[in-house]
Short mmCIF file of C-alpha atoms in Angstrom, two decimals:
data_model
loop_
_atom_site.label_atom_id
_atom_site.label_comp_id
_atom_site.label_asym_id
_atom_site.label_seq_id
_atom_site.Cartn_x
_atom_site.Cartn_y
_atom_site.Cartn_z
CA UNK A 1 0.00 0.00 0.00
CA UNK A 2 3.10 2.28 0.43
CA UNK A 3 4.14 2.51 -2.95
CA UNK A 4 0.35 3.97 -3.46
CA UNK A 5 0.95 7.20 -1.18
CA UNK A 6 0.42 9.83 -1.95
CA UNK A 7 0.77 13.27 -0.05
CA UNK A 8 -1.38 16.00 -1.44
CA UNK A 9 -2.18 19.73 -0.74
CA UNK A 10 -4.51 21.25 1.09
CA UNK A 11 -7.70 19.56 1.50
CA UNK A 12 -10.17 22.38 1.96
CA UNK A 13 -9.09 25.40 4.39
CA UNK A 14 -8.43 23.43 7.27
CA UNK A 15 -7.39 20.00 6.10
CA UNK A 16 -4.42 18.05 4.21
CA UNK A 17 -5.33 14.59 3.12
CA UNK A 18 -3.08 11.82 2.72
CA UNK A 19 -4.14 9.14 -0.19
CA UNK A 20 -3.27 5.11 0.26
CA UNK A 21 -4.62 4.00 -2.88
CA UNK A 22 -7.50 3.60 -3.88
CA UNK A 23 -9.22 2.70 -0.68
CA UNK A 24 -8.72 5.38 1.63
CA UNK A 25 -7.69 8.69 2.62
CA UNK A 26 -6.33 9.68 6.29
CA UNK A 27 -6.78 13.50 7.15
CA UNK A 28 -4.79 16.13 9.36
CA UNK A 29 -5.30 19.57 10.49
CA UNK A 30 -2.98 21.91 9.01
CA UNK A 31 0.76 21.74 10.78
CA UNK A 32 0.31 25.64 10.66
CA UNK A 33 -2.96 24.84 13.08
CA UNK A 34 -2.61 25.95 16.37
CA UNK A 35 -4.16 23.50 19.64
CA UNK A 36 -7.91 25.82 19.80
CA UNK A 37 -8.02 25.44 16.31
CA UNK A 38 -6.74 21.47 16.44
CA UNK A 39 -9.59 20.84 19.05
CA UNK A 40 -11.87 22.41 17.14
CA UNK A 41 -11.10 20.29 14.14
CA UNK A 42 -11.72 17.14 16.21
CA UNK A 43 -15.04 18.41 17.33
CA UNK A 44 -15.93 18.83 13.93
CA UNK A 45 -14.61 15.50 12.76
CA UNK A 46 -16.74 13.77 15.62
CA UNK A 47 -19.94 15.65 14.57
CA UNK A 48 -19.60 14.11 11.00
CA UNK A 49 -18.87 10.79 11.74
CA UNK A 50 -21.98 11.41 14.07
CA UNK A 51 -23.62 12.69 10.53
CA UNK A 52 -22.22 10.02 8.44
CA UNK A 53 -23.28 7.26 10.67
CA UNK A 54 -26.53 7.89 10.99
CA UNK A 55 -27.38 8.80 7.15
CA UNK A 56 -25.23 5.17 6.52
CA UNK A 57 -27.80 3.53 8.83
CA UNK A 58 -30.49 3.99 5.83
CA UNK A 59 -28.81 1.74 4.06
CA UNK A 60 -30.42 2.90 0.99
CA UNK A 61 -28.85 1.78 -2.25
CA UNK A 62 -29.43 4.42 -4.19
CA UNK A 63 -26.67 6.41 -3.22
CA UNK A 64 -23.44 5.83 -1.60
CA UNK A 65 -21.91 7.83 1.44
CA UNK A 66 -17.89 6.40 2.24
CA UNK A 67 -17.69 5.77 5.60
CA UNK A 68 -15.23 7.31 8.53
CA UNK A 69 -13.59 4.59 10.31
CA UNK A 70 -12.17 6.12 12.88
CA UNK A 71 -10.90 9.36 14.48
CA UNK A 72 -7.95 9.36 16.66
CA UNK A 73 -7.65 11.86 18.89
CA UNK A 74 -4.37 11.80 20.36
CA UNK A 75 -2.87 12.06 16.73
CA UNK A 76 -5.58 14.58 15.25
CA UNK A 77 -6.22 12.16 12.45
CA UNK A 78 -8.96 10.21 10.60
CA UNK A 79 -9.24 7.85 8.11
CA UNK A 80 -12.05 7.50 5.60
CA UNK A 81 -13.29 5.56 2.75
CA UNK A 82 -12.50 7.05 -0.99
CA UNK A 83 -15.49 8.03 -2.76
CA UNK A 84 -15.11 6.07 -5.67
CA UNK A 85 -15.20 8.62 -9.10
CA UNK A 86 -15.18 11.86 -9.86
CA UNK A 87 -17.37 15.33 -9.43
CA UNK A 88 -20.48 15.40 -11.01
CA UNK A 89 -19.81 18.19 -13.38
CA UNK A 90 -21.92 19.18 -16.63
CA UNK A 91 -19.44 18.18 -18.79
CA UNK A 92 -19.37 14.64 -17.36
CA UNK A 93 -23.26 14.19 -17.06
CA UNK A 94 -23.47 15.17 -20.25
CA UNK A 95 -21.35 12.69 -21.50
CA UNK A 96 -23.61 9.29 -19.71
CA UNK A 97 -26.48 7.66 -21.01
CA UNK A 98 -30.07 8.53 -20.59
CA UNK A 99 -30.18 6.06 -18.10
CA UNK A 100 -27.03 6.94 -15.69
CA UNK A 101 -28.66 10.42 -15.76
CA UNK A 102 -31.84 9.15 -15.06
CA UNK A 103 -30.52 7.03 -11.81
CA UNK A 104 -28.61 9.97 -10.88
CA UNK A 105 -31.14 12.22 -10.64
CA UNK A 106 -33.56 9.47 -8.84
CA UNK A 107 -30.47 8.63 -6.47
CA UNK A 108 -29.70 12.54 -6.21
CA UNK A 109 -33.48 12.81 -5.29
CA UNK A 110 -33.52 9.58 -2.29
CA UNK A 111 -30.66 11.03 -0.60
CA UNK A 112 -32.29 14.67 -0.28
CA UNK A 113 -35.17 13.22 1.21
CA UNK A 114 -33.65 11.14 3.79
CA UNK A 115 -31.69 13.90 4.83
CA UNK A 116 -34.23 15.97 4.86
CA UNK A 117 -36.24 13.09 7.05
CA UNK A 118 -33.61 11.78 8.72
CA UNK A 119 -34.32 14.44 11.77
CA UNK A 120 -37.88 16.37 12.78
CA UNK A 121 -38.92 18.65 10.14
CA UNK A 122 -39.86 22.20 11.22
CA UNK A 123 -43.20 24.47 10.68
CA UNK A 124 -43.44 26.78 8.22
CA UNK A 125 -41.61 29.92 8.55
CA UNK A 126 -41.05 32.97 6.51
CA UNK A 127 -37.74 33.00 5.30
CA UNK A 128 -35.44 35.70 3.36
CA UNK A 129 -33.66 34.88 0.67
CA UNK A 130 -31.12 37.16 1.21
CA UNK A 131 -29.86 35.68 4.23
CA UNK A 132 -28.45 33.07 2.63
CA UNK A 133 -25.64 35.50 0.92
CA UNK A 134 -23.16 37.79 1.71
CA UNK A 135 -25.87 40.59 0.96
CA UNK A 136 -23.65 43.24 2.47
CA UNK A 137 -20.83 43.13 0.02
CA UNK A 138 -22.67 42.38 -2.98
CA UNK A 139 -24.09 45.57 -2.01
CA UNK A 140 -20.72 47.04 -1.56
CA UNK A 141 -19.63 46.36 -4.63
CA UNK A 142 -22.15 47.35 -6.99
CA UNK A 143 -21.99 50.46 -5.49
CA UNK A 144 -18.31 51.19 -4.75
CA UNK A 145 -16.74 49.25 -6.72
CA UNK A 146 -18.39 47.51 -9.86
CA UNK A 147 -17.63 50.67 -12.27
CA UNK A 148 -13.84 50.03 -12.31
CA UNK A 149 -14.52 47.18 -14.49
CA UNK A 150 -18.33 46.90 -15.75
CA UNK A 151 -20.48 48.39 -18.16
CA UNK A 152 -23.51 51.11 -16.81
CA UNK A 153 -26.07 48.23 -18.53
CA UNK A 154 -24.36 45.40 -16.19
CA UNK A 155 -24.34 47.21 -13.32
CA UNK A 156 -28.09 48.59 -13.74
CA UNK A 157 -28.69 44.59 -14.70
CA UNK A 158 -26.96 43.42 -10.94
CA UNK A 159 -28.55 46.41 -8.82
CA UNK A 160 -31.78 45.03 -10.39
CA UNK A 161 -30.95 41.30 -8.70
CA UNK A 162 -29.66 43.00 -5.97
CA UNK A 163 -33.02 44.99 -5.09
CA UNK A 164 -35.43 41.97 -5.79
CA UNK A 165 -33.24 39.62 -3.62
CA UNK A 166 -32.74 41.90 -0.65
CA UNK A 167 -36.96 42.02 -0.34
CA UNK A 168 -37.73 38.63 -1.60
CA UNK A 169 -39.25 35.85 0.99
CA UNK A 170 -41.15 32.84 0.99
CA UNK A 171 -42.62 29.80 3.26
CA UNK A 172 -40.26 27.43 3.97
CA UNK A 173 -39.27 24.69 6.47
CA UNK A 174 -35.98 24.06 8.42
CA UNK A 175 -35.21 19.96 7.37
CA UNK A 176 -32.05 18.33 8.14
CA UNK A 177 -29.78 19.51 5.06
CA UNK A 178 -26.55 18.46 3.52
CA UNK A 179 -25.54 21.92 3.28
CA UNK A 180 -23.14 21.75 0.84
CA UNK A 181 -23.88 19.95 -2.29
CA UNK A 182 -21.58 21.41 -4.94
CA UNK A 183 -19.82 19.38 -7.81
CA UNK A 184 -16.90 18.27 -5.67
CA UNK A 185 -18.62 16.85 -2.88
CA UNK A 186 -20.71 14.62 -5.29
CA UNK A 187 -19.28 12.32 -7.20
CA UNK A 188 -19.98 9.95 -9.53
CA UNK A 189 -18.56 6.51 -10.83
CA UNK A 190 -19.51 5.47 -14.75
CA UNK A 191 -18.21 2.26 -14.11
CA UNK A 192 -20.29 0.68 -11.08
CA UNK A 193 -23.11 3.32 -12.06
CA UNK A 194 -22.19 4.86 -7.90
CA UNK A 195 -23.28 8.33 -6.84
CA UNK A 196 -22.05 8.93 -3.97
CA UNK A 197 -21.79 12.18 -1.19
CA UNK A 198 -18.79 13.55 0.73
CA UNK A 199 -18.07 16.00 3.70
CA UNK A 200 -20.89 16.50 5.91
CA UNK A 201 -18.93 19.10 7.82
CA UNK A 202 -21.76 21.48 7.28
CA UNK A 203 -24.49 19.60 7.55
CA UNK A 204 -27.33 21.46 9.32
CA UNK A 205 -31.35 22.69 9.73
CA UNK A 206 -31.35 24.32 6.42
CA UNK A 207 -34.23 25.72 4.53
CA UNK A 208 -35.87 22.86 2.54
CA UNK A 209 -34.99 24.58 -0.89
CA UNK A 210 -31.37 25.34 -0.41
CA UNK A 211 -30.53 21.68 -1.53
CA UNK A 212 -33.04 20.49 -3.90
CA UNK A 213 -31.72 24.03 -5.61
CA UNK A 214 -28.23 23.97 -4.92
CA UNK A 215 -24.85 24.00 -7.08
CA UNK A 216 -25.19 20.60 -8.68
CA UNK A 217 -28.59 20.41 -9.82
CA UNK A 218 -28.36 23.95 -11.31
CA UNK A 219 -25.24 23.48 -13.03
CA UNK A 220 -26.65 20.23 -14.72
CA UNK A 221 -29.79 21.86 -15.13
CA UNK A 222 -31.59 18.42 -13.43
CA UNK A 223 -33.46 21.30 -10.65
CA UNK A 224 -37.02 20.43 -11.90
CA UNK A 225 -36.32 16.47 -12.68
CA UNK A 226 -34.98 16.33 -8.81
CA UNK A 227 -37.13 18.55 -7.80
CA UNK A 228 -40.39 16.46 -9.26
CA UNK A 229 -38.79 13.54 -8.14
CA UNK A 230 -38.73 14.47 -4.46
CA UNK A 231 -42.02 15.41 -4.55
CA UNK A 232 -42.51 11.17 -5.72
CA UNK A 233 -40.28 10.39 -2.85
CA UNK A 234 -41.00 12.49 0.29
CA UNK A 235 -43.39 11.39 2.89
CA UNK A 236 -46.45 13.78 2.49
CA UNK A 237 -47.83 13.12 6.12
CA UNK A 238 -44.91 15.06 7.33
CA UNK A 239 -44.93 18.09 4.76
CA UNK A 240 -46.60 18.72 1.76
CA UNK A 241 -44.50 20.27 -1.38
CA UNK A 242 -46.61 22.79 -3.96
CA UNK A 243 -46.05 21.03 -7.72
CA UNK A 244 -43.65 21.94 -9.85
CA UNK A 245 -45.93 24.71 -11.64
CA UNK A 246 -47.56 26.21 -8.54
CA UNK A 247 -46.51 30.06 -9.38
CA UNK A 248 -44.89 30.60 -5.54
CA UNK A 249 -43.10 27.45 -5.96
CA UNK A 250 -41.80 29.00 -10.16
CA UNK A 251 -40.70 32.18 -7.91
CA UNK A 252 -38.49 30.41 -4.93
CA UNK A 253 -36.97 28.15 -7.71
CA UNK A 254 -35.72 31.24 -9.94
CA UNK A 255 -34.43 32.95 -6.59
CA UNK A 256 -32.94 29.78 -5.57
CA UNK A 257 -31.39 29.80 -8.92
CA UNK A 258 -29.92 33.08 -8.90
CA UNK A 259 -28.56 32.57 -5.13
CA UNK A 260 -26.38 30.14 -6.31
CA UNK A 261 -24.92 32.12 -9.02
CA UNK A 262 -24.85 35.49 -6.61
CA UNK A 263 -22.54 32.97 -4.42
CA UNK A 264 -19.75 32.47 -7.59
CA UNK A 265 -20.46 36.23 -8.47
CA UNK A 266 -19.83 37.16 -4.84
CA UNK A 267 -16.57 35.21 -4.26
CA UNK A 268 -15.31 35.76 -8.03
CA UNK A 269 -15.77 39.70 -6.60
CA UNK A 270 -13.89 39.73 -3.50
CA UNK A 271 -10.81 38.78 -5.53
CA UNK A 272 -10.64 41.67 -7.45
CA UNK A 273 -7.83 43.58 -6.84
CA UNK A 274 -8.07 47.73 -7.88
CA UNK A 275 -4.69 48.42 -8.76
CA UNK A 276 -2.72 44.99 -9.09
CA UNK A 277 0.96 44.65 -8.55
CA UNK A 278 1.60 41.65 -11.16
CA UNK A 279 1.16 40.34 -14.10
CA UNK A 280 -0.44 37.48 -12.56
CA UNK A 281 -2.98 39.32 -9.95
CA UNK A 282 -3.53 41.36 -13.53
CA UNK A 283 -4.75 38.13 -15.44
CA UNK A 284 -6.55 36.72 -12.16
CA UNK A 285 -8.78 40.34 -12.54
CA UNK A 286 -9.70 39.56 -16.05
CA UNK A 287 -10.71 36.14 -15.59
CA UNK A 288 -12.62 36.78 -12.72
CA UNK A 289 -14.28 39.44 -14.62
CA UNK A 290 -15.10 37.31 -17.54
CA UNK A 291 -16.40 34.96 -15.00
CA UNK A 292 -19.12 37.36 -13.63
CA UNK A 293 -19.40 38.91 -16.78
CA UNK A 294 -20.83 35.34 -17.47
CA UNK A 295 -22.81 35.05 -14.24
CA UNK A 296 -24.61 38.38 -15.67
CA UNK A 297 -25.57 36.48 -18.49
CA UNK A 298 -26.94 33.57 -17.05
CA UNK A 299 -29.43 35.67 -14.69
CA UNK A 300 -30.59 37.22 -17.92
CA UNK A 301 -31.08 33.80 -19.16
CA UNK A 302 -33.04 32.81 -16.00
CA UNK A 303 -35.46 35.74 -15.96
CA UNK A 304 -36.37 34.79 -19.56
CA UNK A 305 -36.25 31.06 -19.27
CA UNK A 306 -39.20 31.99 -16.12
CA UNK A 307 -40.58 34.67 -18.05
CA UNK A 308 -41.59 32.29 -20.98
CA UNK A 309 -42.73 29.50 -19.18
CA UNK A 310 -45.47 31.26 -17.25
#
């Protein structure tokens, strides 16, 4: 198994991962962590495996979720099965057959519903969309900042978003959530036909939407499919879900929708730099900008892809 090590970079913010094969992978804090922030590592580590554990308890073949064998404490290490794979991007899914992407979607589907009934569900609340984003500095910038590099059309075009997301709300339920769905915590194996989910670390009560709209369903445009699909699954003496063209339910989904690009847009805009120093900080600035000048485009998209279908 030695001559399959490998040591690799960081794993996440607070990690480093060690690969033996293709089996497992042992994880370490950062050596630059110091002993609160070691500790606090552990605690999280023990709250997944907590996580992990009980969503593995299903048993439910659909989906796969690698277990953590074990933690040890005195060494600030764990080891944990490999997911087996690799992320469920757009270009991959739209490489498999009708029927891997129908299984993935139906597997996609099971596992949001047992996490979402894995623990109580909660009443219906009123929720605000715009607490689920950095709202401040997307403010910021379109106001201080988005002229140094924007057109007056693009920034009239985010201030737009930015006023209709800072007012929007809807009814909504706290469920047991994932959290954290994006392409590289899902992965998927052609071979053995295996979807399977990683790090729970931020698993949480969420708002019932955040998953069944998150990253990887928008970016393989599969929202409504999983979406319709829950519906099948969930168990309707516990909560009820509106269908698919219920106009509240059209609204939440396009807000969902544009959340998860105002995330990218967001992060893509704190890494501007005003006046950089190098050549490379000068072509990080341009790609970024082509980025959100993309992100732009795709919320025009959205308003007329919702516009049309009403």
């Amino acid at each position: 198994m030695a001559d399959k090590l490998k040591n690799l970079k960081n794993h996440g913010r607070e990690t480093y991962a060690v690969y033996y094969g293709d089996e497992f992978v042992l994880k370490r804090p950062l050596p630059t962590t110091n002993a609160a922030g070691r500790a606090m590592w552990l605690r999280k580590q023990h709250h997944t495996k907590q996580i992990i554990d009980e969503i593995r308890a299903l048993d439910n073949p659909l989906y796969n979720i690698p277990s953590m064998k074990f933690i040890n404490d005195d060494e600030y290490q764990i080891l944990e099965e490999r997911a087996p794979g690799e992320p469920l991007t757009a270009n991959l899914y739209a490489k498999l057959t009708k029927r891997q992407q129908f299984e993935i979607i139906n597997s996609f589907a099971s596992f949001l519903v047992d996490m979402n009934e894995l623990k109580p569900i909660g009443d219906i609340k009123r929720h605000k969309i715009a607490d689920d984003l950095k709202f401040s500095r997307l403010d910021s910038f379109i106001e201080n900042k988005m002229s140094n590099w924007f057109t007056v059309p693009e920034i009239k075009r985010m201030a737009k978003i930015r006023d209709e997301i800072g007012v929007f709300e809807y009814d909504t339920r706290l469920a047991w959530s994932h959290g954290d769905l994006n392409s590289g915590n899902v992965l998927y194996d052609a071979q053995t036909s295996k979807l399977s989910f990683i790090d729970f670390a931020e698993t949480n009560y969420r708002f019932i939407y955040r998953d069944i709209f998150g990253p990887v369903p928008v970016e393989l445009d599969i929202y409504r499919r999983v979406y319709e699909t829950y519906c099948q699954l969930h168990d309707k003496s516990l909560y009820q879900m509106p269908g698919i063209k219920n106009d509240s339910l059209r609204e939440i989904m396009k807000y969902r929708l544009i959340v998860v690009g105002l995330r990218r847009f967001i992060k893509a805009a704190d890494d501007l730099r005003l006046n950089p120093t190098s050549e490379k900080s000068a072509i990080n600035n341009t790609e970024k900008v082509n980025f959100m000048r993309q992100q732009i485009q795709n919320f025009i998209n959205l308003e007329r892809i919702f516009q049309n279908n009403r």
